[in-house]
Short mmCIF file of C-alpha atoms and ligand atoms in Angstrom, two decimals:
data_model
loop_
_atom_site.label_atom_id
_atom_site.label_comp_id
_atom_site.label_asym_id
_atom_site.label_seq_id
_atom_site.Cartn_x
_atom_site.Cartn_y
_atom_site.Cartn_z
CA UNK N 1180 191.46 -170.33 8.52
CA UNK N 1181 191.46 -166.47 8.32
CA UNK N 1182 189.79 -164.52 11.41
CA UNK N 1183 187.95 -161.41 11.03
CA UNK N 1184 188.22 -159.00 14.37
CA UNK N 1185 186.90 -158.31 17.88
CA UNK N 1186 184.51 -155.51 18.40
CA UNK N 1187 186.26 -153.38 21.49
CA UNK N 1188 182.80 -153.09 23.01
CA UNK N 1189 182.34 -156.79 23.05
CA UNK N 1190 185.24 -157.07 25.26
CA UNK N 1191 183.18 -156.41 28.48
CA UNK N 1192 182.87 -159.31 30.85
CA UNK N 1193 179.11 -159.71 32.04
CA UNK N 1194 180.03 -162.93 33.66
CA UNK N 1195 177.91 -162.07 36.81
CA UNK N 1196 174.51 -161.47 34.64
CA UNK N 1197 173.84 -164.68 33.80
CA UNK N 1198 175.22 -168.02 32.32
CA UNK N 1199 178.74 -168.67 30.68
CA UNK N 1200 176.76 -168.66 27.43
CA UNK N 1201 174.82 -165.31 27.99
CA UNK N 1202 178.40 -164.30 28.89
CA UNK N 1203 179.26 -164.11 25.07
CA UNK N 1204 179.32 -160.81 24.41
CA UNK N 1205 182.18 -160.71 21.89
CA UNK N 1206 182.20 -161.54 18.66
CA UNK N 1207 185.80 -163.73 17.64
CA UNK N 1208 187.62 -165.10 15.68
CA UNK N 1209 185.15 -166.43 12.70
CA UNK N 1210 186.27 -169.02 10.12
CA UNK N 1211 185.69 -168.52 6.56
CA UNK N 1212 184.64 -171.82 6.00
CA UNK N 1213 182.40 -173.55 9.04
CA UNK N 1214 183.02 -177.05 7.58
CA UNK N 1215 186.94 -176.18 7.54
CA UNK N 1216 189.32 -178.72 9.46
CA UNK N 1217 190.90 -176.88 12.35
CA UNK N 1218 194.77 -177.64 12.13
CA UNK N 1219 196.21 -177.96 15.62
CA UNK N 1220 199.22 -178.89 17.91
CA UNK N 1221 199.57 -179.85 21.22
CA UNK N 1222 202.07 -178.53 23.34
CA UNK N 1223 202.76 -180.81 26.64
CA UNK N 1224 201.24 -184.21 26.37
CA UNK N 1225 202.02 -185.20 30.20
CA UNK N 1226 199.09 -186.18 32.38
CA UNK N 1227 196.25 -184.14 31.54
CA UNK N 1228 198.21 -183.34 27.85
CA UNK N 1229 197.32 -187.10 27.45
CA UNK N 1230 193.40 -186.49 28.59
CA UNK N 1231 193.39 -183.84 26.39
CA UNK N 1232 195.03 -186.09 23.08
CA UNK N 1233 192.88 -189.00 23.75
CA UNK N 1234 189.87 -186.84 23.83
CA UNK N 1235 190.84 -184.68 20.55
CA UNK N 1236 191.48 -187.77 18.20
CA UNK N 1237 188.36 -188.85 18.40
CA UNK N 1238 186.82 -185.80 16.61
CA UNK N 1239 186.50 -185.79 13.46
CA UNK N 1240 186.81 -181.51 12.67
CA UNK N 1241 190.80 -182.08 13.99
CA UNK N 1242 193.82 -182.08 11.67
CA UNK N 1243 196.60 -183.25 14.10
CA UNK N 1244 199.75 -180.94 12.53
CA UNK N 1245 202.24 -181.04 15.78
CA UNK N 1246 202.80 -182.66 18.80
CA UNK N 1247 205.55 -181.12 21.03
CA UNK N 1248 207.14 -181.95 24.40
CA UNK N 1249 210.45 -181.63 26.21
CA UNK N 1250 210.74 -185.43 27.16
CA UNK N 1251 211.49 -187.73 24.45
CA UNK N 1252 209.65 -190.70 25.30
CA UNK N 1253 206.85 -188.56 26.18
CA UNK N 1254 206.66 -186.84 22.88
CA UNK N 1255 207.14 -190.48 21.13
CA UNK N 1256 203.58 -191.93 23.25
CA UNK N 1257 202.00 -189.07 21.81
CA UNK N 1258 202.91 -189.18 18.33
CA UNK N 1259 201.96 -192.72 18.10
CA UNK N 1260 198.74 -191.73 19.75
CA UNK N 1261 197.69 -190.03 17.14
CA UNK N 1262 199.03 -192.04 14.50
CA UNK N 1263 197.84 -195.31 15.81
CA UNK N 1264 194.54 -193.61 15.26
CA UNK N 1265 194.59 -193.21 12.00
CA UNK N 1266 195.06 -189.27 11.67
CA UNK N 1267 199.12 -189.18 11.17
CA UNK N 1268 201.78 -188.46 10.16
CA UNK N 1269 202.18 -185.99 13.17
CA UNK N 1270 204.97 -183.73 13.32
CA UNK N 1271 206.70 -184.40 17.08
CA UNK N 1272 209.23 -181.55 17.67
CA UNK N 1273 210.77 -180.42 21.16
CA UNK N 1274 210.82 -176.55 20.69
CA UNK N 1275 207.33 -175.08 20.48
CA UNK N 1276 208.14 -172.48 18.25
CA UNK N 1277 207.95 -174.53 14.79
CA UNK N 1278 204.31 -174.89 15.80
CA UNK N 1279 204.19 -171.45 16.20
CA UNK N 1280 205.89 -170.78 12.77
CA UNK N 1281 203.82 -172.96 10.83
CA UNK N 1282 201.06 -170.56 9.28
CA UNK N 1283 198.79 -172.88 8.63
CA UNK N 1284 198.33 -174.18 12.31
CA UNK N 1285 195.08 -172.79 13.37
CA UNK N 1286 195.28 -173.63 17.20
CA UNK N 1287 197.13 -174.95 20.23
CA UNK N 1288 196.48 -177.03 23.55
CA UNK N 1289 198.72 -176.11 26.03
CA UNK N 1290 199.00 -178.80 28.63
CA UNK N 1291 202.82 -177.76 30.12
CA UNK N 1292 203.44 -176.89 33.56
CA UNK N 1293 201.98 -173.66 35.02
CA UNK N 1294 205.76 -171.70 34.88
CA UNK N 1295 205.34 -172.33 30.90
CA UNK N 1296 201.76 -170.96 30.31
CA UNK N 1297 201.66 -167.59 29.70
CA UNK N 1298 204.62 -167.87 27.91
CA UNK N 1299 203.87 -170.12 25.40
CA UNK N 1300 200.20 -168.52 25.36
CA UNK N 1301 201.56 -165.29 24.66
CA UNK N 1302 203.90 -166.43 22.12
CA UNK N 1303 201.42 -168.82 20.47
CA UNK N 1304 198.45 -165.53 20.66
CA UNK N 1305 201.00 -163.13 19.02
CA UNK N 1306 201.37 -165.95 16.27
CA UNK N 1307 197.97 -165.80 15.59
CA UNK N 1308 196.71 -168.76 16.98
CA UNK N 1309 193.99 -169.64 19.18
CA UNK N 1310 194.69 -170.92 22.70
CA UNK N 1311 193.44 -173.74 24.49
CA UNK N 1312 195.79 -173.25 27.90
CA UNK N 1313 195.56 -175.48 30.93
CA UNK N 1314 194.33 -173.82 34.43
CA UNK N 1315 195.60 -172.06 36.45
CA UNK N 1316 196.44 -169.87 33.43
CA UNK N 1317 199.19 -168.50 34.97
CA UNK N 1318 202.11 -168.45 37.05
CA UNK N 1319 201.69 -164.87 38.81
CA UNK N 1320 198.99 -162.08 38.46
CA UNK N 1321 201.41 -159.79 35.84
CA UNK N 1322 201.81 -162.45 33.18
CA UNK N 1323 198.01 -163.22 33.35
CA UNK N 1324 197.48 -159.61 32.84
CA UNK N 1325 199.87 -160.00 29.54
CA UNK N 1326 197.89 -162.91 27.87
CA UNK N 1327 194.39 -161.35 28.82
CA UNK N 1328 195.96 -158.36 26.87
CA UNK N 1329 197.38 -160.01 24.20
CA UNK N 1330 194.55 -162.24 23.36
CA UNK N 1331 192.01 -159.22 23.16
CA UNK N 1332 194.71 -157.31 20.96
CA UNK N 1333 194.89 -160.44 18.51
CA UNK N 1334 191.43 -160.90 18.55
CA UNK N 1335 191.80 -164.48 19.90
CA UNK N 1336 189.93 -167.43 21.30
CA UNK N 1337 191.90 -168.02 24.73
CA UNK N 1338 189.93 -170.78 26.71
CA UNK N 1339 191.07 -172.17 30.27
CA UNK N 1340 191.06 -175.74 31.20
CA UNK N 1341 188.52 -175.17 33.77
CA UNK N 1342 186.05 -177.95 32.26
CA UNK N 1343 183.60 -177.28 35.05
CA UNK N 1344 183.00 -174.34 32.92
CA UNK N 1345 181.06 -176.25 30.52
CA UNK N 1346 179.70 -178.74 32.67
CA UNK N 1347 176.00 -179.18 32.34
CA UNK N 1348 174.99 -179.74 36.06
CA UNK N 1349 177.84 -177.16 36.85
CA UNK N 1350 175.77 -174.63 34.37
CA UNK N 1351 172.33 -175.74 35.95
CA UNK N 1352 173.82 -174.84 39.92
CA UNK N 1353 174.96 -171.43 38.52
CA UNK N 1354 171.54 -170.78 36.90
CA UNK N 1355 169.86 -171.35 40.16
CA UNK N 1356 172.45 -169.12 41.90
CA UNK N 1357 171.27 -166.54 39.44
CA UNK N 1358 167.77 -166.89 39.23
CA UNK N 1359 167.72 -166.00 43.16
CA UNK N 1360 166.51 -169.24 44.11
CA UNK N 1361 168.43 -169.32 47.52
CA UNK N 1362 168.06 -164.90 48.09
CA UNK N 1363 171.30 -163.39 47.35
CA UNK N 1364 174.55 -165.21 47.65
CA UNK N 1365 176.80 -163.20 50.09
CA UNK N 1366 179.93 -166.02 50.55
CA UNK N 1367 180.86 -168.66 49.30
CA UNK N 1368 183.44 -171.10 49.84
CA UNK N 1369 185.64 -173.88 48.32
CA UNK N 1370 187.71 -176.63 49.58
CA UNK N 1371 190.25 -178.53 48.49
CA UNK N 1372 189.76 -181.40 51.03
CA UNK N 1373 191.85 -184.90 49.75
CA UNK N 1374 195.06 -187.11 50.83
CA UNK N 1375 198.19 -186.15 48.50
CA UNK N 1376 201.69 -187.95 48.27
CA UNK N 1377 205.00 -186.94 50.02
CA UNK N 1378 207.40 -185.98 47.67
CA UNK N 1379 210.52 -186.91 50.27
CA UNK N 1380 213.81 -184.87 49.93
CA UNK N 1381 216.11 -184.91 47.16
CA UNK N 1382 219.77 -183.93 46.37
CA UNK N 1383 220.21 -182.25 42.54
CA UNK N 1384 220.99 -184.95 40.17
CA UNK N 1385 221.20 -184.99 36.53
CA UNK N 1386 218.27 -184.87 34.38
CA UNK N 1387 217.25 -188.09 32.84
CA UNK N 1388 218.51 -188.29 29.08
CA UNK N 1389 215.03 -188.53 27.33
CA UNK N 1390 214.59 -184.95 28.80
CA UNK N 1391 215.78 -181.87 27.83
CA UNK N 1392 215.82 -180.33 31.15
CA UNK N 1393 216.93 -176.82 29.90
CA UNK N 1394 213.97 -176.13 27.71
CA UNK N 1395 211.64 -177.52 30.43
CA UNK N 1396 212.78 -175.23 32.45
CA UNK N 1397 212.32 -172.19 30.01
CA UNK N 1398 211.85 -169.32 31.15
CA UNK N 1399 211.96 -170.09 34.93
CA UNK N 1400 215.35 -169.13 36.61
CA UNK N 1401 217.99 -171.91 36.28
CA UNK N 1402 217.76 -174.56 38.68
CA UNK N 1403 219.70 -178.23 38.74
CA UNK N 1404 217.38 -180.67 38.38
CA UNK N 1405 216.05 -183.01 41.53
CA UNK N 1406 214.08 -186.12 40.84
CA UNK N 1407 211.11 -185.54 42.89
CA UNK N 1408 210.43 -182.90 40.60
CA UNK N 1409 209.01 -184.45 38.20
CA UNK N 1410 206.68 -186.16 36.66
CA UNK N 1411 204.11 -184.02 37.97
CA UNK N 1412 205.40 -183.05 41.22
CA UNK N 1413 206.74 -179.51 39.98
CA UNK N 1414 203.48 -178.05 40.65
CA UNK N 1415 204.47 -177.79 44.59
CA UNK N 1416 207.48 -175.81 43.63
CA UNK N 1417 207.61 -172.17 43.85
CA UNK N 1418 209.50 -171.45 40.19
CA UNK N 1419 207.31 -173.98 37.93
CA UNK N 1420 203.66 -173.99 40.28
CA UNK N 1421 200.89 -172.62 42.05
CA UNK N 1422 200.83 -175.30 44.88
CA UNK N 1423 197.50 -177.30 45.26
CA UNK N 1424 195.43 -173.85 45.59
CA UNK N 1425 195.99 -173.47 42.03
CA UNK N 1426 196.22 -177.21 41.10
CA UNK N 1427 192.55 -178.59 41.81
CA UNK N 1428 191.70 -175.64 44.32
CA UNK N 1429 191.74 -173.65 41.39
CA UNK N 1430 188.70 -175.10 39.94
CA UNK N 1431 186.43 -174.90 42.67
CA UNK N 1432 188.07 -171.58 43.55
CA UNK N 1433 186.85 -170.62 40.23
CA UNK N 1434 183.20 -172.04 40.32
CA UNK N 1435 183.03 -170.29 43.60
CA UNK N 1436 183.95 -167.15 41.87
CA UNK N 1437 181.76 -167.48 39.39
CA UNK N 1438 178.61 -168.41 41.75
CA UNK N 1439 179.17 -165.41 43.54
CA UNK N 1440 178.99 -163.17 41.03
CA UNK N 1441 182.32 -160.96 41.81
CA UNK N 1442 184.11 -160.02 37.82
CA UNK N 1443 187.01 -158.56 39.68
CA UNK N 1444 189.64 -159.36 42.06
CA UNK N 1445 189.25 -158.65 46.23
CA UNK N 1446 190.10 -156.00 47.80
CA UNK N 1447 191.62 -157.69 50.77
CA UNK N 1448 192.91 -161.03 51.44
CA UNK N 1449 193.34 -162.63 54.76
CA UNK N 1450 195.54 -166.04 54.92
CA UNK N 1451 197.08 -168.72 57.23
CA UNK N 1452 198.85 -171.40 55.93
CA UNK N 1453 201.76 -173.62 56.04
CA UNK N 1454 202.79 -177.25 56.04
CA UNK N 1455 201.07 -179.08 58.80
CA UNK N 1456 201.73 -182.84 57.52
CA UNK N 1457 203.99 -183.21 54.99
CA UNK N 1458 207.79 -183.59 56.06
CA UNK N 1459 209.19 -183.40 52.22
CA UNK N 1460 210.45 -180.60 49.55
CA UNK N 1461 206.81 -179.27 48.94
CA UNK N 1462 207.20 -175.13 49.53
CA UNK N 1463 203.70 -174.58 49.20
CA UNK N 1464 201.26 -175.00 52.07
CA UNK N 1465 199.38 -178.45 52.93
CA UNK N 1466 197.23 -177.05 54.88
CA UNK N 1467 195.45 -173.41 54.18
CA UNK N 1468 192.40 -170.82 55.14
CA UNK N 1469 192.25 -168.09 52.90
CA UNK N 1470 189.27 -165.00 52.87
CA UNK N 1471 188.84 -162.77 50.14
CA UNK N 1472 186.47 -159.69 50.46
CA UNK N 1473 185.38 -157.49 47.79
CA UNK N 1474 183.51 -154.00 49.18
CA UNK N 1475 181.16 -153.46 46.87
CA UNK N 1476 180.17 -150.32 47.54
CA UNK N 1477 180.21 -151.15 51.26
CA UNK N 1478 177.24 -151.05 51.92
CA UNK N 1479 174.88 -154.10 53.96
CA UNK N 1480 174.22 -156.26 50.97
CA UNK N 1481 176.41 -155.80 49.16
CA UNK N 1482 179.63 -156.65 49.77
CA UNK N 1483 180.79 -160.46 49.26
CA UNK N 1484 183.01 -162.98 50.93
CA UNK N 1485 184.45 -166.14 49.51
CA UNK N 1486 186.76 -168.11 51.24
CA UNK N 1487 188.51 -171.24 50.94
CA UNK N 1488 189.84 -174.24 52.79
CA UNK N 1489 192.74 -176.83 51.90
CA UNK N 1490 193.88 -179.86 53.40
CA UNK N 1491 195.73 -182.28 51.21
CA UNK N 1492 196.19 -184.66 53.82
CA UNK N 1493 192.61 -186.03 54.25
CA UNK N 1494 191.05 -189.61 53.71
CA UNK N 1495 188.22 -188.36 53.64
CA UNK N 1496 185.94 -186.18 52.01
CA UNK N 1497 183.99 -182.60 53.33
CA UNK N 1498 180.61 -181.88 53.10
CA UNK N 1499 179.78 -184.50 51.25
CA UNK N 1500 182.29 -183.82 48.18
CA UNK N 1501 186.41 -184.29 48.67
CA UNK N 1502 186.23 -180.84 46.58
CA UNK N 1503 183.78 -178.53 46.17
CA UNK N 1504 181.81 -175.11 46.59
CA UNK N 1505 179.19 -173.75 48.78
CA UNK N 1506 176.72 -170.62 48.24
CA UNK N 1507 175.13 -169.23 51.47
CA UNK N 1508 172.39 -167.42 50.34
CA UNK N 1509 170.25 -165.31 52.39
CA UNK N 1510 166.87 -167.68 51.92
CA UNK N 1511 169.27 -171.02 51.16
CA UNK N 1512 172.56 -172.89 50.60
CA UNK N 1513 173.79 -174.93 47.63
CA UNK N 1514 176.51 -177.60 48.09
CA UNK N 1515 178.24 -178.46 44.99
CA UNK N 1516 181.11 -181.17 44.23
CA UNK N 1517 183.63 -181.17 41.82
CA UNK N 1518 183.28 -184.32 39.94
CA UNK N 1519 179.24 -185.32 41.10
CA UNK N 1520 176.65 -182.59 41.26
CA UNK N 1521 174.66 -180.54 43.73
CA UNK N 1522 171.96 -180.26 46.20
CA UNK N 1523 170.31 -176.95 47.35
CA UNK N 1524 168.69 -176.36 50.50
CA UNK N 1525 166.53 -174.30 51.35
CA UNK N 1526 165.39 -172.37 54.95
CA UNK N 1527 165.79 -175.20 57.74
CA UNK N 1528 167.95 -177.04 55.69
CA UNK N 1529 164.31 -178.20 53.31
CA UNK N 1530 165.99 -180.09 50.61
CA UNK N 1531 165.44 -178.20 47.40
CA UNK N 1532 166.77 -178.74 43.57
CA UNK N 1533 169.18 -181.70 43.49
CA UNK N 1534 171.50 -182.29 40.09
CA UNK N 1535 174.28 -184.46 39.17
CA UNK N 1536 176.77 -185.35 36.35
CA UNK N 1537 180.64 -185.81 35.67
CA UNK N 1538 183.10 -183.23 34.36
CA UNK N 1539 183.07 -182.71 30.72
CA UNK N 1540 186.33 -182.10 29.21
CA UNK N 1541 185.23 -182.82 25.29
CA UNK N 1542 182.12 -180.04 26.06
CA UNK N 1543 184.66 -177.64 26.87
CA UNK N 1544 186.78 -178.26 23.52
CA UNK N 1545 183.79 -178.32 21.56
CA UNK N 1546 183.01 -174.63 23.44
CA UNK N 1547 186.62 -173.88 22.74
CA UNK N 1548 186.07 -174.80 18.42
CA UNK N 1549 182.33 -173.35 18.69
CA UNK N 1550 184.22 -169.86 19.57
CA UNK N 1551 187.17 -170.54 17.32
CA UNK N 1552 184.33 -171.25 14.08
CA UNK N 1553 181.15 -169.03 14.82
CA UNK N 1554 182.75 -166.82 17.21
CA UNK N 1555 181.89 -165.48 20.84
CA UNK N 1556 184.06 -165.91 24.44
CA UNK N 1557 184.55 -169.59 25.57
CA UNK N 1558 183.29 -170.08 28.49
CA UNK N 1559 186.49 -170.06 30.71
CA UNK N 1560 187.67 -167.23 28.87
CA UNK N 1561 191.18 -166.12 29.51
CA UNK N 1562 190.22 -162.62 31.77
CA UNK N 1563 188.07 -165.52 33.92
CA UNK N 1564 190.94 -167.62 34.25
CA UNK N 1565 192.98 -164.27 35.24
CA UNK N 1566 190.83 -164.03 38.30
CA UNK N 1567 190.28 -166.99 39.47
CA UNK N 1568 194.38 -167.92 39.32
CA UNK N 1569 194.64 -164.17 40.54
CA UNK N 1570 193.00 -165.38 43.98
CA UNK N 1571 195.50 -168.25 43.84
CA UNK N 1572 198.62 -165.93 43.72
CA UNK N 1573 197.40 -163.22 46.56
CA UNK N 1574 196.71 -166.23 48.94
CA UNK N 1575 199.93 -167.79 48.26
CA UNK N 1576 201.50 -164.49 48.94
CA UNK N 1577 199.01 -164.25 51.73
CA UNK N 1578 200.48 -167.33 53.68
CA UNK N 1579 204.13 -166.91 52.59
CA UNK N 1580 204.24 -163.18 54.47
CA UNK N 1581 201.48 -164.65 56.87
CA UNK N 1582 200.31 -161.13 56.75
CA UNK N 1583 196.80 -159.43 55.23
CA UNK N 1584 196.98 -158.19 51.65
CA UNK N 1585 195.29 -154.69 50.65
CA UNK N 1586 195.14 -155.39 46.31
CA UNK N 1587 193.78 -152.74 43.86
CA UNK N 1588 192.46 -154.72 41.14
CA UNK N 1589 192.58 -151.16 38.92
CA UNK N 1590 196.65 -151.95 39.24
CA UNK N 1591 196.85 -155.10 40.00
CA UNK N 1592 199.02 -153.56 42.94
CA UNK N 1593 199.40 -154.85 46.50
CA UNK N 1594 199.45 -151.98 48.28
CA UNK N 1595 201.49 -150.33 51.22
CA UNK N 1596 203.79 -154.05 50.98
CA UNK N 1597 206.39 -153.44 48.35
CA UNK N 1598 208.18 -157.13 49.57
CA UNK N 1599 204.42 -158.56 49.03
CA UNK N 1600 203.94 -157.41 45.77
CA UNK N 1601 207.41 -158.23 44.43
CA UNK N 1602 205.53 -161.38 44.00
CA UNK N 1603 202.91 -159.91 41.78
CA UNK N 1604 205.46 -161.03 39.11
CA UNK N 1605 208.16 -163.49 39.68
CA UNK N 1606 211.89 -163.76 38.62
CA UNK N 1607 212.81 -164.94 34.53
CA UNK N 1608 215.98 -166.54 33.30
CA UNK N 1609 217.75 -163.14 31.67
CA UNK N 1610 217.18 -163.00 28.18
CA UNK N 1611 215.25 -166.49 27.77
CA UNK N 1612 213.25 -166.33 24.42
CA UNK N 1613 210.26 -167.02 25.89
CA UNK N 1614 210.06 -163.94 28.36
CA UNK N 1615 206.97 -162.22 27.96
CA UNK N 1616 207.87 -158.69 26.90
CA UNK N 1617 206.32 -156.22 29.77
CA UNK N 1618 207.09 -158.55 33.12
N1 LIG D 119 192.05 -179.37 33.74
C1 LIG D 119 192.34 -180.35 34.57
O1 LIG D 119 191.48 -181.00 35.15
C2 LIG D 119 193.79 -180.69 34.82
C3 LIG D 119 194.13 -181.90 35.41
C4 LIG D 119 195.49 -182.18 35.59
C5 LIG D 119 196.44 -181.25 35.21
N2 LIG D 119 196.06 -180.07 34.65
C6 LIG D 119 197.05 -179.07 34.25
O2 LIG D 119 197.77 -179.56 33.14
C7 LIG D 119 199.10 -179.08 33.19
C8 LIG D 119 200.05 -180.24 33.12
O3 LIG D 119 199.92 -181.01 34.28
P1 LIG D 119 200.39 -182.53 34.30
O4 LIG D 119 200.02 -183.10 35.58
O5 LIG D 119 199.92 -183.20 33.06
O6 LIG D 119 201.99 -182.34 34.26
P2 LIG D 119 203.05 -183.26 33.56
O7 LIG D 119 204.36 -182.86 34.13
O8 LIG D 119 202.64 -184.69 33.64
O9 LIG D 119 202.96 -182.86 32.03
C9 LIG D 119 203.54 -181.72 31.48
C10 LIG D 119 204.16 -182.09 30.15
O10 LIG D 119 204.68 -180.90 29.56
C11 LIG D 119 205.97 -181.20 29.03
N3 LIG D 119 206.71 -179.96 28.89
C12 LIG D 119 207.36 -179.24 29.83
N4 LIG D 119 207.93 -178.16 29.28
C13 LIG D 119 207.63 -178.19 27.97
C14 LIG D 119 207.94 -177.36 26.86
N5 LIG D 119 208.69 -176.27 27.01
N6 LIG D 119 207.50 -177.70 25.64
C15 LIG D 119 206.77 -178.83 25.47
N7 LIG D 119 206.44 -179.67 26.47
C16 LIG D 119 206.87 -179.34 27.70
C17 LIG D 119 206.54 -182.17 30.03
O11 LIG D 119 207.65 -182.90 29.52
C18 LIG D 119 205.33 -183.05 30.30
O12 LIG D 119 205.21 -184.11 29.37
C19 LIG D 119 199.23 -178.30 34.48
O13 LIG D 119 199.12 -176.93 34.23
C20 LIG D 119 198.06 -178.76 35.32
O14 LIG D 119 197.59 -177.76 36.20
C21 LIG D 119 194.76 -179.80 34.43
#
């Protein structure tokens, strides 16, 4: 598939006008040939690497070229995934860059832990590949910065896997956000409300042999290896994650985001947060309250608040949803759960507009090939995904300093805290391949 390019002026993000569709502006990426097969690979079929395979071999516009991971048995489930239904032989390799090599690969999942994203992103963007790259899209603000960047210098398709992007009754609560149905939405808030696992304490061990610990690692600063690192439980480790603010906070972070209309980063960010419950290796906070203000021109009406609450402790759920975002509105409210729907209400709590629905991962790929074939943004377009995992970061800084945060989002700069925004970018294993040129 050849690509013909971006127009620079279609690079603006109108995501507060209107819908995710009347967001596309741009013009990508357009295949030659609609009825073309899309050649892909998958890089990182873990968990939600899996979701993502099972989902993909069902369609019928997919050539499967690659599938790639780090752990051996892992990489052997996949490839008999997709040959067991029908569309091998797949190539399984453990280093990402024969995908990456292989010209006539048109695009790539990325489904690795968040300390691989941009990397591989940035790698697989300057191959000339579009990028389907799990949420949150990155590690720390500066990298994010990088792939936005790279992808609109490439003139590729970079979508998120926020699927509540593309989520009809997701789409519908936005629309009524916009239309003005509940006055003008001054804060919202999400929540990350649900009871997580303790991860106990562990000594360094050695890896297990089906994994090739080294390249798992990357380009993250050598560490030994522990076993309650993994599977899955790297994400509450500074180095690899983003803690559960930018595991499944991230999503209702970013609908939250998105509802209130903000297109760049806060000003200020206010956080307290710590561990309150867990007595086990997690270093990111259980338990966390985090405000984000953006001025506006700071004037009465027009500046906007969202904040949002974690407890990863809870049997139970909040509000009605275990995750989810609110809209306060001047005339009404709108509740909204992750995985179920909505309800609005209006003045004295009047029930108003009610809508429901599951998240839908294969709408979000079929956004992600719509963009890739006819052109346009996706819908969680990278610069989206920059924000939203941007909030992630400052509050995460927030809580580790326990201190407010003053951010330009011109620079991307915390200012007047140099220790605080060291962590605007984070440390790299010296000379690693996979070091984005420019951290
Ligand atoms: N969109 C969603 O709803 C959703 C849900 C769950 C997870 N996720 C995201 O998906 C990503 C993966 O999460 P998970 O829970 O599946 O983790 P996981 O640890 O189960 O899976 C990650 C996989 O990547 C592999 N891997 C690591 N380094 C690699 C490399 N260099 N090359 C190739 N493969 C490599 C690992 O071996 C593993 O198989 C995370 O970023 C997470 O935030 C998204």
């Amino acid at each position: 598939m050849t690509t013909r390019p971006l127009d620079r002026r279609t690079f603006i993000s109108h995501a507060a006008a209107g819908t995710a569709a009347a967001t596309l502006a741009a013009t990508a990426a357009k295949a030659d040939a609609k009825n073309d097969m899309l050649t892909i690979g998958l890089i990182g079929p873990g968990g939600m690497g899996t979701s993502h395979l099972s989902n993909l071999v069902r369609r019928k516009d997919i050539r499967f070229a690659y599938v790639c991971d780090v752990d051996a048995n892992r990489l052997a489930a996949a490839a008999k995934t997709v040959d067991t239904a029908g569309l091998g032989p797949v190539k399984a390799v453990k280093d990402m860059r024969t995908i990456f090599d292989d010209k006539s690969v048109d695009a790539v999942w990325i489904a690795t832990p968040d300390h691989w994203h941009c990397p591989a992103a940035i790698l697989a963007v300057q191959a000339g590949k579009h990028v389907y790259v799990e949420k949150p899209v990155s590690h720390n603000i500066r990298e994010g910065r990088l792939l936005v960047d790279v992808a609109r210098k490439q003139n590729k398709v970079v979508q998120v896997g926020t699927q509540s992007r593309s989520t009809d009754y997701v789409m519908r609560a936005i629309d009524i956000l916009r239309s003005g149905a509940i006055g003008e939405v001054l804060v919202s808030k999400a929540w990350n409300s649900q009871l997580r696992g303790n991860i106990g304490h562990s000594q360094p061990t050695s890896p297990p042999d089906n994994l090739d610990f080294d390249l798992w690692l990357g380009p993250a600063p050598k560490r030994e290896y522990r076993a309650n690192m993994l599977p899955g439980r790297w994400r509450w480790w500074y180095d690899f994650g983003v803690g559960d603010i930018g595991n499944d906070g991230v999503h209702d972070v970013d609908i939250a985001r998105w509802g209130l209309g903000v297109t760049t980063q806060p000003s200020t960010v206010a956080a307290l947060g710590s561990k309150f419950f867990f007595d086990d290796d997690q270093q990111f906070p259980d338990t966390q309250y985090c405000v984000f203000e953006w001025p506006g021109d700071g004037k009465v009406g027009h500046k906007r608040q969202l904040i949002f609450e974690q407890r990863i402790w809870s049997p139970y759920v909040q509000e009605g949803y275990e995750n989810g975002a609110a809209f306060y509105g001047t005339k009404g409210m709108l509740l909204l759960g992750h995985s179920s729907g909505f309800q609005v209400f209006g003045p004295k709590n009047q029930p108003g507009e009610k809508g429901s629905g599951s998240v839908d991962l294969p709408a979000h790929h079929q956004n992600f090939v719509d963009c890739i074939r006819n052109g346009g943004r996706p819908r969680a377009d990278v610069e989206e995904g920059h924000l939203s995992a941007s909030l992630c970061h400052l509050a995460n800084i927030a809580c580790r300093f326990n201190r407010t945060l003053n951010f330009d989002p011109k620079k991307e700069q915390i200012l007047g805290d140099d220790e605080a925004n060291k962590l605007v970018r984070r440390q790299y294993r010296e000379g690693h391949w996979a070091v984005p040129k420019g951290v």
